[in-house]
XYZ file of C-alpha atoms in Angstrom:
365
model
C 12.387 22.654 78.008
C 16.022 21.877 78.646
C 18.851 20.383 76.678
C 18.914 17.719 79.396
C 16.141 16.087 77.382
C 18.778 15.214 74.797
C 20.017 12.479 77.127
C 16.831 10.480 76.517
C 17.118 10.248 72.727
C 17.205 6.467 72.758
C 14.409 5.792 75.205
C 11.900 3.383 73.612
C 8.678 5.174 72.589
C 5.358 4.696 74.303
C 3.025 2.241 72.620
C 0.370 4.933 72.296
C 1.616 8.504 71.672
C 0.473 10.928 74.330
C -0.825 13.330 71.698
C -3.911 11.162 71.424
C -4.871 10.839 75.074
C -8.629 10.944 75.611
C -9.816 14.487 76.178
C -11.727 15.066 79.417
C -13.870 17.591 77.562
C -14.667 15.286 74.646
C -18.338 15.126 75.554
C -18.553 18.920 75.458
C -16.704 19.232 72.164
C -19.246 17.623 69.855
C -18.512 18.606 66.278
C -20.636 21.173 64.510
C -19.943 20.173 60.852
C -20.944 23.552 59.440
C -18.746 25.489 61.876
C -15.792 23.139 61.349
C -16.194 23.419 57.578
C -16.094 27.219 57.784
C -12.898 27.110 59.868
C -11.259 24.634 57.488
C -12.097 26.881 54.516
C -10.449 29.860 56.224
C -7.302 27.930 57.077
C -6.973 26.640 53.514
C -6.617 30.254 52.418
C -4.237 31.223 55.212
C -0.502 30.584 55.034
C 1.281 29.446 58.204
C 3.010 32.239 60.141
C 6.325 33.077 58.528
C 8.627 33.088 61.533
C 12.122 34.469 61.318
C 13.790 32.768 58.356
C 17.145 31.045 58.657
C 19.095 33.768 56.836
C 18.029 36.376 59.406
C 18.877 34.334 62.479
C 22.175 34.869 64.305
C 25.073 32.535 63.678
C 25.677 29.789 66.267
C 27.551 31.144 69.288
C 30.938 29.479 69.878
C 29.772 27.624 72.995
C 27.133 25.783 70.920
C 29.408 24.807 68.050
C 29.681 21.270 69.434
C 26.055 20.724 68.463
C 27.021 21.241 64.841
C 29.329 18.214 64.992
C 26.570 15.716 65.831
C 27.267 12.785 63.459
C 23.618 11.735 63.411
C 22.649 14.866 61.469
C 25.922 16.031 59.928
C 25.588 13.629 56.973
C 22.036 14.786 56.210
C 21.589 17.136 53.280
C 19.097 19.922 52.657
C 18.256 19.750 48.972
C 18.514 22.761 46.709
C 16.265 21.992 43.717
C 17.512 23.399 40.388
C 14.141 25.071 39.936
C 11.298 26.030 42.302
C 8.678 23.366 42.927
C 5.363 24.904 41.955
C 2.971 22.217 43.208
C 1.166 23.204 46.395
C 0.969 21.108 49.581
C -1.564 21.202 52.395
C -0.125 19.944 55.682
C -2.615 18.046 57.851
C -1.254 17.594 61.385
C -2.910 15.253 63.898
C -2.625 16.737 67.382
C -4.377 17.250 70.723
C -5.234 20.439 72.597
C -2.736 19.568 75.350
C 0.058 19.867 72.785
C -0.897 23.141 71.106
C 1.612 25.256 73.045
C 4.432 22.733 72.741
C 4.518 20.322 69.787
C 2.186 22.204 67.455
C 3.795 25.577 68.211
C 7.224 24.085 67.493
C 6.053 22.718 64.141
C 4.701 26.159 63.237
C 8.075 27.693 64.117
C 10.121 25.126 62.171
C 9.082 23.063 59.159
C 5.349 23.849 59.317
C 5.858 27.469 58.279
C 6.964 26.210 54.857
C 3.647 24.489 54.108
C 1.404 26.234 51.588
C -1.398 25.797 54.123
C -1.563 23.967 57.452
C -4.496 22.528 59.373
C -3.987 20.931 62.775
C -6.716 18.364 63.384
C -7.292 18.562 67.108
C -9.672 18.155 70.046
C -10.124 21.903 70.496
C -10.202 24.991 68.286
C -7.101 27.199 68.351
C -7.212 29.113 65.083
C -4.128 31.192 65.917
C -2.240 27.912 65.753
C -4.285 26.607 62.801
C -6.056 24.010 64.973
C -9.641 22.879 64.364
C -11.674 20.620 66.629
C -12.663 17.460 64.763
C -14.274 14.951 67.107
C -13.791 11.253 66.513
C -15.509 8.041 67.440
C -14.035 6.880 69.713
C -12.052 9.777 71.152
C -8.400 9.108 71.876
C -5.680 7.119 70.168
C -8.006 4.636 68.486
C -10.060 7.463 67.040
C -7.222 8.731 64.823
C -8.575 6.837 61.817
C -12.043 8.373 62.130
C -10.615 11.839 62.863
C -8.338 11.769 59.829
C -11.084 10.692 57.431
C -13.512 13.310 58.765
C -10.899 16.020 58.272
C -10.127 14.820 54.738
C -13.825 14.938 53.893
C -14.076 18.530 55.134
C -10.966 19.538 53.187
C -12.084 17.915 49.943
C -15.443 19.689 50.103
C -13.852 23.103 50.519
C -13.832 25.366 47.420
C -10.126 26.160 47.889
C -8.906 22.554 47.762
C -8.435 22.389 43.944
C -5.592 24.893 44.365
C -3.593 22.180 46.168
C -1.815 19.237 44.566
C -0.742 17.260 47.635
C -1.955 16.566 51.175
C 0.716 15.696 53.721
C -0.490 13.734 56.758
C 1.819 13.984 59.779
C 1.659 13.647 63.553
C 2.601 16.442 65.923
C 5.818 14.597 66.760
C 6.892 14.336 63.119
C 9.789 16.468 61.893
C 10.041 17.059 58.161
C 12.843 18.430 55.979
C 10.695 20.431 53.590
C 13.267 20.966 50.876
C 13.946 17.229 50.635
C 10.239 16.478 50.326
C 9.898 18.976 47.503
C 12.979 17.616 45.754
C 11.578 14.085 46.021
C 8.214 15.124 44.578
C 9.874 17.098 41.815
C 11.552 13.888 40.636
C 8.268 11.934 40.483
C 5.924 11.928 37.516
C 2.879 13.927 38.565
C -0.389 12.238 37.595
C -3.235 14.087 39.353
C -5.982 11.691 38.264
C -4.287 8.480 39.449
C -4.449 7.860 43.242
C -0.911 8.048 44.626
C 0.563 8.044 48.144
C 4.261 8.155 49.055
C 5.721 7.083 52.396
C 7.779 4.512 54.244
C 6.269 1.248 53.043
C 6.037 -1.509 55.633
C 4.908 -5.129 55.126
C 2.480 -6.809 57.481
C 3.395 -10.470 56.835
C -0.041 -12.054 56.366
C -3.440 -10.564 55.593
C -5.047 -13.436 57.488
C -3.578 -12.186 60.777
C -5.596 -8.966 60.595
C -8.825 -10.873 61.193
C -7.494 -11.830 64.626
C -7.000 -8.244 65.827
C -9.479 -6.342 67.993
C -11.394 -3.737 65.989
C -11.016 -5.443 62.620
C -14.129 -6.874 60.901
C -16.425 -6.562 63.926
C -19.686 -5.535 62.246
C -21.709 -7.803 59.923
C -20.894 -5.579 56.926
C -17.191 -5.660 57.740
C -17.288 -9.447 58.064
C -18.855 -9.624 54.596
C -16.121 -7.321 53.304
C -13.488 -9.544 54.921
C -14.917 -12.558 53.087
C -14.756 -10.664 49.782
C -11.119 -9.814 50.471
C -10.237 -13.437 51.243
C -11.815 -14.528 47.967
C -9.736 -12.028 45.989
C -6.447 -12.231 47.883
C -4.592 -15.047 49.598
C -4.512 -14.845 53.402
C -0.776 -15.466 53.115
C -0.271 -12.269 51.112
C 1.403 -9.387 52.969
C -0.271 -6.031 53.442
C 2.021 -3.230 52.291
C 1.120 -0.005 54.079
C 2.520 3.516 54.413
C 3.798 3.963 57.980
C 1.824 6.763 59.633
C 4.534 7.900 62.076
C 6.945 9.537 59.616
C 3.949 10.822 57.674
C 2.865 10.208 54.109
C 1.905 12.459 51.240
C -1.050 11.795 48.948
C -2.520 13.472 45.897
C -6.145 14.579 45.879
C -7.218 11.507 43.910
C -5.901 9.231 46.669
C -7.557 11.340 49.372
C -10.877 11.127 47.527
C -10.516 7.345 47.242
C -9.977 7.122 51.023
C -13.020 9.264 51.788
C -15.208 7.415 49.298
C -14.241 4.037 50.787
C -14.817 5.143 54.385
C -18.070 7.067 54.020
C -19.736 5.725 50.886
C -18.824 2.059 50.529
C -19.301 -1.266 52.284
C -15.960 -2.394 50.849
C -13.960 -0.963 53.723
C -12.930 -1.684 57.292
C -14.043 1.155 59.579
C -13.387 0.139 63.175
C -11.183 1.747 65.864
C -7.939 0.499 64.335
C -4.578 1.770 63.111
C -5.216 4.383 60.402
C -2.146 3.641 58.313
C -2.909 -0.082 58.003
C -6.661 0.460 57.594
C -6.268 2.973 54.777
C -3.787 0.777 52.922
C -6.024 -2.275 53.402
C -9.031 -0.492 51.915
C -6.955 0.818 49.020
C -5.394 -2.603 48.371
C -8.895 -3.923 47.673
C -9.102 -1.215 44.989
C -5.703 -2.211 43.564
C -4.041 0.926 44.940
C -0.790 0.434 46.869
C 1.585 2.935 48.492
C 4.824 3.923 46.780
C 8.039 3.885 48.795
C 10.176 6.956 49.387
C 13.201 4.623 49.438
C 16.337 5.927 47.736
C 18.004 3.316 45.558
C 21.596 3.839 44.476
C 22.847 0.759 42.683
C 22.623 -2.159 45.099
C 22.212 0.179 48.075
C 18.743 1.100 49.331
C 18.374 3.809 51.972
C 15.184 4.953 53.656
C 14.046 8.572 53.501
C 11.114 8.355 55.966
C 11.963 7.207 59.477
C 9.913 5.953 62.456
C 12.338 7.416 65.023
C 14.596 10.453 65.525
C 17.878 10.939 63.617
C 19.843 10.082 66.761
C 17.946 6.827 67.310
C 18.144 5.763 63.676
C 21.885 6.562 63.598
C 22.691 4.614 66.762
C 20.360 1.720 65.859
C 19.790 0.471 69.435
C 18.854 -3.143 70.090
C 15.251 -2.256 70.937
C 14.569 -0.548 67.598
C 13.509 -3.621 65.551
C 11.339 -4.783 68.454
C 9.641 -1.440 69.119
C 9.131 -0.802 65.405
C 7.832 -4.191 64.316
C 8.531 -5.294 60.755
C 11.545 -2.994 60.365
C 14.325 -5.045 58.875
C 17.965 -4.548 57.928
C 18.513 -1.546 60.199
C 22.048 -0.160 60.156
C 24.014 2.098 62.431
C 25.960 5.152 61.314
C 25.361 7.103 58.086
C 24.042 3.951 56.432
C 20.955 4.203 58.635
C 19.310 6.794 56.435
C 19.370 8.480 53.076
C 21.310 11.784 53.061
C 18.158 13.250 51.484
C 15.899 11.973 54.267
C 12.445 13.519 54.365
C 11.017 12.881 57.824
C 11.570 11.540 61.339
C 9.103 10.462 64.029
C 8.952 10.560 67.858
C 10.438 14.042 67.812
C 9.880 16.127 70.948
C 9.920 19.925 70.632
C 13.518 19.949 71.905
C 14.581 17.395 69.303
C 12.835 19.352 66.542
C 14.562 22.585 67.533
C 17.925 20.834 67.783
C 17.692 19.244 64.321
C 16.410 22.505 62.842
C 19.418 24.274 64.363
C 21.838 21.649 63.060
C 20.437 21.556 59.529
C 20.134 25.290 58.979
C 21.960 27.428 61.525
C 25.117 25.303 61.694
C 25.531 25.470 57.927
C 25.495 29.239 57.583
C 28.476 31.485 57.269
């Protein structure tokens, strides 16, 4: 990797992230549920590797001090909660074997090491990097939904899962400021028996449009479910969903509701479709909606969870509203984001390392 990659911060993202390219060995990697369950159980009891902590790292050398003046990260804060947050979080990272040595390794060396446990849901086992092969139908980008729900089912059946309070779902190009997530959760009322998910809430304008998309309501049972939805809700009603790119965090009750809907109910859409919209659609039918991580200060509302990198959000290029459909009222400069932002998406390993350096190393001394 080279810092030359920093020149491409504002390049529009690919429509389908490369982390979910179809594996050429997919046919050989059929899932053995018992073996996968055993691996998941072990990882739930194993903390991520504790790489060198910030306080032990050398101070920034003088020739790199210019990086510390980057305005797109200088206004961001790293929260210092008045008391330790005692609730435990399992980090569930969606990845691909081709990214184990790059994206996944970088997560383990940066924010991932702060998780109470971390499982990388992948196309190949790599237990040293906390990765477990969970096959999906279909394989590839449109199998994310199936892969996520299968991994949640394995996790929820593991004896160790009651020791966790939250499950964070993130992609392998998500960067998370752990302290800000914990501070946010600490300020929420914790209700373990009520399904709750926090994230960047996005509105899809009309429920009726979903019936026109490929993958939605294709089987007879799904068509019957669609008809039940239309009877209960107006087709003109928007679907509010938690954007999957920046990640979202759910309690165990919400995770169980997702698994129950997908595996044990006909009141769910189950095709090869976008996991964030599908999950929110199924939960909407059960009167469960996502809660925004938005920070409201008087009349000002600032987002904490972002679909692009800090640099992109700060510069607010013309293509941003088009590439990230349904994003409205984007701003440039510090008004782009909450100072206590939690997460950013489309982060390459170089971008992750740079932001980690700016947030922690630049502020020492």
